[in-house]
Structures are given as C-alpha cells and as structure tokens.
Amino acid sequence: MKLDVVTLDAGKAGSIDLSDAVFGIEEVRADILQRAVKWQLSRRQAGTHKTKERGEISRTKKKFGRQKGGGGARHGSRNAPIFVGGGVAHGPRVRSHATDLPKKVRALALKHALSTKAGAKQLVILDEARLDEAKTKALTEKFSKLGWSNALIIDGETLDENFARAARNIPLIDVLPAQGLNVYDVLRRDVLVLTKAAVEKINERLAPQEAA
C-alpha cells in the first residue's frame, strides 16, 4: 500500500509504502476490536467504590429490645441492613476490574484498527510533527488547512515539545508517542495521523507478529 506524505503546511513530501499485513487487512473483525477496547477500559476503571457492611458500622451492639413480647423480630444489633444507618447488604467492594487479553490478540487488534482507518481513507502520513514555536493559534490554522478537526497524531519515540504544547489546548486533538498507540484512541478519533518516524516504530513493533 502506498500513501502520499503531507507536511504541516498542506504540501506534499513524496510517498511511503505501508505494509499490507499491518495496514491492509481487508476483513476487519469487529469482535477483536471490541475485545481490545474492553480490555483497555477495564484496566482504566479504578474499582475504588465501596460501601460499609454491617461489620464496619460504628454503632452499639447492645440488644435494644426484649427477646419476646416486643411484637417484632428478635434483633440484637442496629447494624443490620434493614435499619436506617445500618450496613449495606451486597454493596460494591474495592476490586480490580482488569481483564486479560493475550499479546497476540492485542497486536492483531491494533493491526485491524490501523487497517480500518486505512480502508476508510482516514489515515494520513505526515512528514514530521515539529514547530519552531509553541503557538496554538498557528497550529490550529495549519490543522484547518489540512481539514483536521478530530484527529489522533502519532509521532516517533519522542514528541516535539513545541508541537505537543501547542496541540494540547486544541479540542478533539490527541498527540501520542509511538509507544502510546492503542486501539481505543485510534477508533475514537476521525482521522489517524502518523509521522514517518511513527510508521517505522509501528513496523518494528508489529514485525515479530508478522514473522510468527
């Protein structure tokens, strides 16, 4: 697969060959993408929600009524869930919501996500993501010329500080280094922008899976 390379000034900078094994999968499997997104979001979930059970309520344990003759149940504590101020029955507990997903499935899902963008003509190859000054207004004008209003921009191993600082104030624009590339962020933005350095890193990352 061959795509044109553009510059931030909306010019052309040649073309680049992309691996069909990474960007050219024809039959994209939605179930693999769903598993990858679910795996990512489950790992983000804090799981710190908690309610107090009857053993954690600080109330008197003294029996408050007679054993017989009171006309009601024979309770021995006000901590029971049926009383106002008592513990919560079957409430949420602190736990991890994380799920497991094999590495090969994660790599396959990333290939399918990249192929989805390429197949939908929503993949753009950028020469380099660099600015001389960290000016948000100037970068917004460049994005407007390129038609990027909702985009994920992936650079190489490190980000240009001026570019990252200018882009972080623009709504619906995300900038990540190559190692931060993930299925969820790729799918949630309309346009995926990869620099040439990012393409090299992606090929290095997914090459072992291709050989296997």
CSV table of N, CA and C in Angstrom, one decimal, residues 13-104:
chain,number,residue,atom,x,y,z
A,13,ALA,N,5.2,15.7,0.3
A,13,ALA,CA,6.6,15.4,0.6
A,13,ALA,C,6.9,13.9,0.2
A,14,GLY,N,6.4,13.6,-1.0
A,14,GLY,CA,6.7,12.3,-1.6
A,14,GLY,C,5.6,11.3,-1.2
A,15,SER,N,6.0,10.0,-1.1
A,15,SER,CA,5.1,9.0,-0.8
A,15,SER,C,5.8,7.9,0.1
A,16,ILE,N,5.0,7.0,0.6
A,16,ILE,CA,5.6,6.0,1.5
A,16,ILE,C,4.9,4.7,1.3
A,17,ASP,N,5.6,3.6,1.4
A,17,ASP,CA,5.0,2.2,1.3
A,17,ASP,C,4.6,1.7,2.7
A,18,LEU,N,3.4,1.3,2.8
A,18,LEU,CA,2.9,0.7,4.1
A,18,LEU,C,2.7,-0.8,3.9
A,19,SER,N,3.0,-1.5,5.0
A,19,SER,CA,2.9,-2.9,5.0
A,19,SER,C,1.4,-3.3,4.9
A,20,ASP,N,1.1,-4.2,4.0
A,20,ASP,CA,-0.3,-4.7,3.8
A,20,ASP,C,-0.7,-5.6,5.0
A,21,ALA,N,0.3,-6.2,5.6
A,21,ALA,CA,0.0,-7.1,6.8
A,21,ALA,C,-0.5,-6.2,8.0
A,22,VAL,N,-0.1,-5.0,8.0
A,22,VAL,CA,-0.4,-4.1,9.2
A,22,VAL,C,-1.5,-3.1,8.8
A,23,PHE,N,-1.5,-2.6,7.6
A,23,PHE,CA,-2.5,-1.5,7.2
A,23,PHE,C,-3.5,-2.0,6.2
A,24,GLY,N,-3.3,-3.2,5.7
A,24,GLY,CA,-4.1,-3.6,4.5
A,24,GLY,C,-5.0,-4.8,4.8
A,25,ILE,N,-5.4,-5.1,6.0
A,25,ILE,CA,-6.3,-6.2,6.3
A,25,ILE,C,-7.7,-5.9,5.8
A,26,GLU,N,-8.2,-6.8,4.9
A,26,GLU,CA,-9.4,-6.5,4.2
A,26,GLU,C,-10.6,-6.8,5.1
A,27,GLU,N,-10.6,-8.0,5.7
A,27,GLU,CA,-11.7,-8.4,6.6
A,27,GLU,C,-11.5,-8.0,8.0
A,28,VAL,N,-11.9,-6.8,8.4
A,28,VAL,CA,-11.7,-6.4,9.8
A,28,VAL,C,-12.7,-7.0,10.7
A,29,ARG,N,-12.2,-7.6,11.8
A,29,ARG,CA,-13.1,-8.3,12.7
A,29,ARG,C,-13.4,-7.4,13.9
A,30,ALA,N,-14.7,-7.0,13.9
A,30,ALA,CA,-15.2,-6.1,15.0
A,30,ALA,C,-15.1,-6.8,16.3
A,31,ASP,N,-15.2,-8.1,16.4
A,31,ASP,CA,-15.2,-8.7,17.7
A,31,ASP,C,-13.8,-8.6,18.4
A,32,ILE,N,-12.7,-8.6,17.6
A,32,ILE,CA,-11.4,-8.4,18.1
A,32,ILE,C,-11.2,-7.0,18.6
A,33,LEU,N,-11.7,-6.0,17.8
A,33,LEU,CA,-11.6,-4.6,18.2
A,33,LEU,C,-12.4,-4.4,19.5
A,34,GLN,N,-13.5,-5.1,19.6
A,34,GLN,CA,-14.3,-4.9,20.9
A,34,GLN,C,-13.6,-5.5,22.1
A,35,ARG,N,-13.0,-6.6,21.9
A,35,ARG,CA,-12.2,-7.2,23.0
A,35,ARG,C,-11.1,-6.4,23.4
A,36,ALA,N,-10.4,-5.7,22.5
A,36,ALA,CA,-9.3,-4.9,22.8
A,36,ALA,C,-9.7,-3.6,23.6
A,37,VAL,N,-10.8,-3.0,23.1
A,37,VAL,CA,-11.3,-1.8,23.7
A,37,VAL,C,-11.8,-2.1,25.2
A,38,LYS,N,-12.5,-3.3,25.3
A,38,LYS,CA,-13.0,-3.7,26.6
A,38,LYS,C,-11.8,-3.9,27.6
A,39,TRP,N,-10.8,-4.5,27.0
A,39,TRP,CA,-9.6,-4.8,27.9
A,39,TRP,C,-8.9,-3.5,28.3
A,40,GLN,N,-8.8,-2.5,27.4
A,40,GLN,CA,-8.3,-1.2,27.8
A,40,GLN,C,-9.1,-0.5,28.8
A,41,LEU,N,-10.4,-0.4,28.6
A,41,LEU,CA,-11.3,0.4,29.5
A,41,LEU,C,-11.4,-0.3,30.9
A,42,SER,N,-11.3,-1.6,30.9
A,42,SER,CA,-11.4,-2.3,32.2
A,42,SER,C,-10.2,-2.1,33.0
A,43,ARG,N,-9.0,-1.9,32.4
A,43,ARG,CA,-7.8,-1.6,33.1
A,43,ARG,C,-7.8,-0.2,33.6
A,44,ARG,N,-8.5,0.7,33.0
A,44,ARG,CA,-8.6,2.1,33.4
A,44,ARG,C,-9.5,2.3,34.6
A,45,GLN,N,-10.5,1.4,34.8
A,45,GLN,CA,-11.5,1.5,35.8
A,45,GLN,C,-10.9,1.4,37.2
A,46,ALA,N,-11.1,2.3,38.0
A,46,ALA,CA,-10.4,2.4,39.3
A,46,ALA,C,-10.8,1.3,40.3
A,47,GLY,N,-12.1,1.0,40.3
A,47,GLY,CA,-12.6,0.0,41.2
A,47,GLY,C,-12.5,0.3,42.7
A,48,THR,N,-12.5,1.6,43.0
A,48,THR,CA,-12.4,2.0,44.4
A,48,THR,C,-13.7,2.3,45.1
A,49,HIS,N,-14.8,2.0,44.4
A,49,HIS,CA,-16.2,2.2,45.0
A,49,HIS,C,-16.3,1.2,46.2
A,50,LYS,N,-16.9,1.7,47.3
A,50,LYS,CA,-17.1,0.9,48.5
A,50,LYS,C,-18.2,1.4,49.3
A,51,THR,N,-19.0,0.5,49.9
A,51,THR,CA,-20.0,0.8,50.9
A,51,THR,C,-19.6,0.0,52.2
A,52,LYS,N,-20.1,0.5,53.3
A,52,LYS,CA,-19.8,-0.1,54.6
A,52,LYS,C,-20.8,-1.3,54.8
A,53,GLU,N,-20.3,-2.4,55.2
A,53,GLU,CA,-21.1,-3.5,55.6
A,53,GLU,C,-21.4,-3.4,57.1
A,54,ARG,N,-22.2,-4.4,57.5
A,54,ARG,CA,-22.7,-4.3,58.9
A,54,ARG,C,-21.6,-4.4,59.9
A,55,GLY,N,-20.5,-5.1,59.5
A,55,GLY,CA,-19.4,-5.2,60.4
A,55,GLY,C,-18.5,-4.0,60.5
A,56,GLU,N,-18.7,-3.0,59.7
A,56,GLU,CA,-17.9,-1.8,59.6
A,56,GLU,C,-18.6,-0.6,60.2
A,57,ILE,N,-19.9,-0.8,60.6
A,57,ILE,CA,-20.7,0.3,61.1
A,57,ILE,C,-20.3,0.5,62.6
A,58,SER,N,-20.1,1.7,63.0
A,58,SER,CA,-19.8,2.0,64.4
A,58,SER,C,-21.1,2.4,65.2
A,59,ARG,N,-21.8,1.3,65.6
A,59,ARG,CA,-23.0,1.5,66.4
A,59,ARG,C,-22.9,0.5,67.6
A,60,THR,N,-23.8,0.8,68.5
A,60,THR,CA,-23.8,-0.1,69.7
A,60,THR,C,-24.2,-1.5,69.3
A,61,LYS,N,-23.6,-2.5,69.9
A,61,LYS,CA,-24.0,-3.9,69.7
A,61,LYS,C,-25.0,-4.4,70.8
A,62,LYS,N,-25.4,-3.5,71.6
A,62,LYS,CA,-26.3,-3.9,72.7
A,62,LYS,C,-27.7,-4.2,72.1
A,63,LYS,N,-28.3,-5.3,72.7
A,63,LYS,CA,-29.6,-5.7,72.3
A,63,LYS,C,-30.6,-4.7,72.7
A,64,PHE,N,-31.4,-4.2,71.8
A,64,PHE,CA,-32.2,-3.0,72.0
A,64,PHE,C,-33.6,-3.3,72.4
A,65,GLY,N,-34.0,-4.6,72.4
A,65,GLY,CA,-35.3,-4.9,72.8
A,65,GLY,C,-35.4,-6.2,73.5
A,66,ARG,N,-36.6,-6.6,74.0
A,66,ARG,CA,-36.7,-7.8,74.6
A,66,ARG,C,-36.7,-9.0,73.6
A,67,GLN,N,-36.3,-10.1,74.1
A,67,GLN,CA,-36.3,-11.3,73.2
A,67,GLN,C,-37.7,-11.7,72.8
A,68,LYS,N,-38.6,-11.6,73.7
A,68,LYS,CA,-40.0,-12.0,73.4
A,68,LYS,C,-40.9,-10.9,73.9
A,69,GLY,N,-42.1,-10.8,73.3
A,69,GLY,CA,-43.1,-9.9,73.7
A,69,GLY,C,-43.1,-8.5,73.1
A,70,GLY,N,-42.1,-8.3,72.3
A,70,GLY,CA,-42.0,-6.9,71.7
A,70,GLY,C,-42.8,-6.8,70.4
A,71,GLY,N,-43.3,-7.9,69.9
A,71,GLY,CA,-44.2,-7.8,68.7
A,71,GLY,C,-43.4,-7.7,67.4
A,72,GLY,N,-42.1,-7.9,67.4
A,72,GLY,CA,-41.3,-7.8,66.2
A,72,GLY,C,-40.2,-8.9,66.2
A,73,ALA,N,-39.3,-8.8,65.2
A,73,ALA,CA,-38.2,-9.7,65.1
A,73,ALA,C,-37.3,-9.6,66.3
A,74,ARG,N,-36.5,-10.6,66.6
A,74,ARG,CA,-35.6,-10.6,67.8
A,74,ARG,C,-34.2,-10.2,67.3
A,75,HIS,N,-34.0,-8.9,67.1
A,75,HIS,CA,-32.8,-8.3,66.7
A,75,HIS,C,-31.8,-8.1,67.9
A,76,GLY,N,-30.5,-8.2,67.6
A,76,GLY,CA,-29.6,-8.0,68.6
A,76,GLY,C,-28.6,-6.8,68.3
A,77,SER,N,-28.8,-6.1,67.1
A,77,SER,CA,-27.9,-5.1,66.7
A,77,SER,C,-28.6,-4.1,65.7
A,78,ARG,N,-28.3,-2.9,65.9
A,78,ARG,CA,-28.8,-1.9,64.9
A,78,ARG,C,-28.0,-1.8,63.6
A,79,ASN,N,-26.9,-2.6,63.6
A,79,ASN,CA,-26.0,-2.6,62.4
A,79,ASN,C,-26.7,-3.3,61.2
A,80,ALA,N,-27.7,-4.0,61.4
A,80,ALA,CA,-28.4,-4.8,60.4
A,80,ALA,C,-28.8,-3.9,59.2
A,81,PRO,N,-28.7,-4.4,58.0
A,81,PRO,CA,-29.1,-3.6,56.8
A,81,PRO,C,-30.5,-3.1,56.8
A,82,ILE,N,-31.4,-3.7,57.5
A,82,ILE,CA,-32.8,-3.3,57.4
A,82,ILE,C,-33.1,-2.0,58.2
A,83,PHE,N,-32.1,-1.6,59.0
A,83,PHE,CA,-32.3,-0.4,59.8
A,83,PHE,C,-31.6,0.8,59.2
A,84,VAL,N,-32.2,2.0,59.4
A,84,VAL,CA,-31.6,3.2,58.9
A,84,VAL,C,-30.3,3.4,59.6
A,85,GLY,N,-29.3,3.7,58.9
A,85,GLY,CA,-27.9,3.8,59.5
A,85,GLY,C,-27.2,2.6,59.6
A,86,GLY,N,-27.8,1.4,59.2
A,86,GLY,CA,-27.1,0.2,59.3
A,86,GLY,C,-26.2,-0.1,58.1
A,87,GLY,N,-25.6,-1.2,58.0
A,87,GLY,CA,-24.7,-1.6,56.9
A,87,GLY,C,-25.5,-1.8,55.6
A,88,VAL,N,-24.7,-1.8,54.5
A,88,VAL,CA,-25.3,-2.1,53.2
A,88,VAL,C,-25.1,-3.5,52.9
A,89,ALA,N,-26.2,-4.2,52.5
A,89,ALA,CA,-26.1,-5.6,52.1
A,89,ALA,C,-25.7,-5.7,50.6
A,90,HIS,N,-24.7,-6.5,50.3
A,90,HIS,CA,-24.3,-6.8,49.0
A,90,HIS,C,-23.8,-5.6,48.2
A,91,GLY,N,-23.2,-4.6,48.9
A,91,GLY,CA,-22.8,-3.4,48.2
A,91,GLY,C,-21.5,-3.6,47.5
A,92,PRO,N,-21.0,-2.6,46.7
A,92,PRO,CA,-19.8,-2.7,46.0
A,92,PRO,C,-18.6,-2.8,46.9
A,93,ARG,N,-17.6,-3.5,46.5
A,93,ARG,CA,-16.3,-3.7,47.2
A,93,ARG,C,-15.1,-3.2,46.4
A,94,VAL,N,-14.1,-2.8,47.0
A,94,VAL,CA,-12.8,-2.5,46.3
A,94,VAL,C,-12.3,-3.7,45.6
A,95,ARG,N,-12.1,-3.6,44.3
A,95,ARG,CA,-11.6,-4.7,43.5
A,95,ARG,C,-11.1,-4.2,42.2
A,96,SER,N,-10.4,-5.1,41.5
A,96,SER,CA,-9.8,-4.8,40.2
A,96,SER,C,-10.8,-5.2,39.1
A,97,HIS,N,-11.1,-4.4,38.1
A,97,HIS,CA,-11.9,-4.7,37.0
A,97,HIS,C,-11.1,-5.2,35.8
A,98,ALA,N,-9.8,-5.2,35.9
A,98,ALA,CA,-9.0,-5.6,34.8
A,98,ALA,C,-9.3,-7.0,34.3
A,99,THR,N,-9.2,-7.1,33.0
A,99,THR,CA,-9.4,-8.4,32.3
A,99,THR,C,-8.1,-8.8,31.6
A,100,ASP,N,-7.9,-10.0,31.2
A,100,ASP,CA,-6.7,-10.4,30.5
A,100,ASP,C,-7.0,-10.5,29.0
A,101,LEU,N,-6.0,-10.2,28.2
A,101,LEU,CA,-6.0,-10.4,26.8
A,101,LEU,C,-4.6,-10.7,26.3
A,102,PRO,N,-4.5,-11.8,25.6
A,102,PRO,CA,-3.2,-12.3,25.1
A,102,PRO,C,-2.5,-11.2,24.2
A,103,LYS,N,-1.2,-11.2,24.3
A,103,LYS,CA,-0.4,-10.2,23.5
A,103,LYS,C,-0.7,-10.3,22.0
A,104,LYS,N,-0.8,-11.6,21.5
A,104,LYS,CA,-1.0,-11.7,20.1
A,104,LYS,C,-2.4,-11.2,19.7
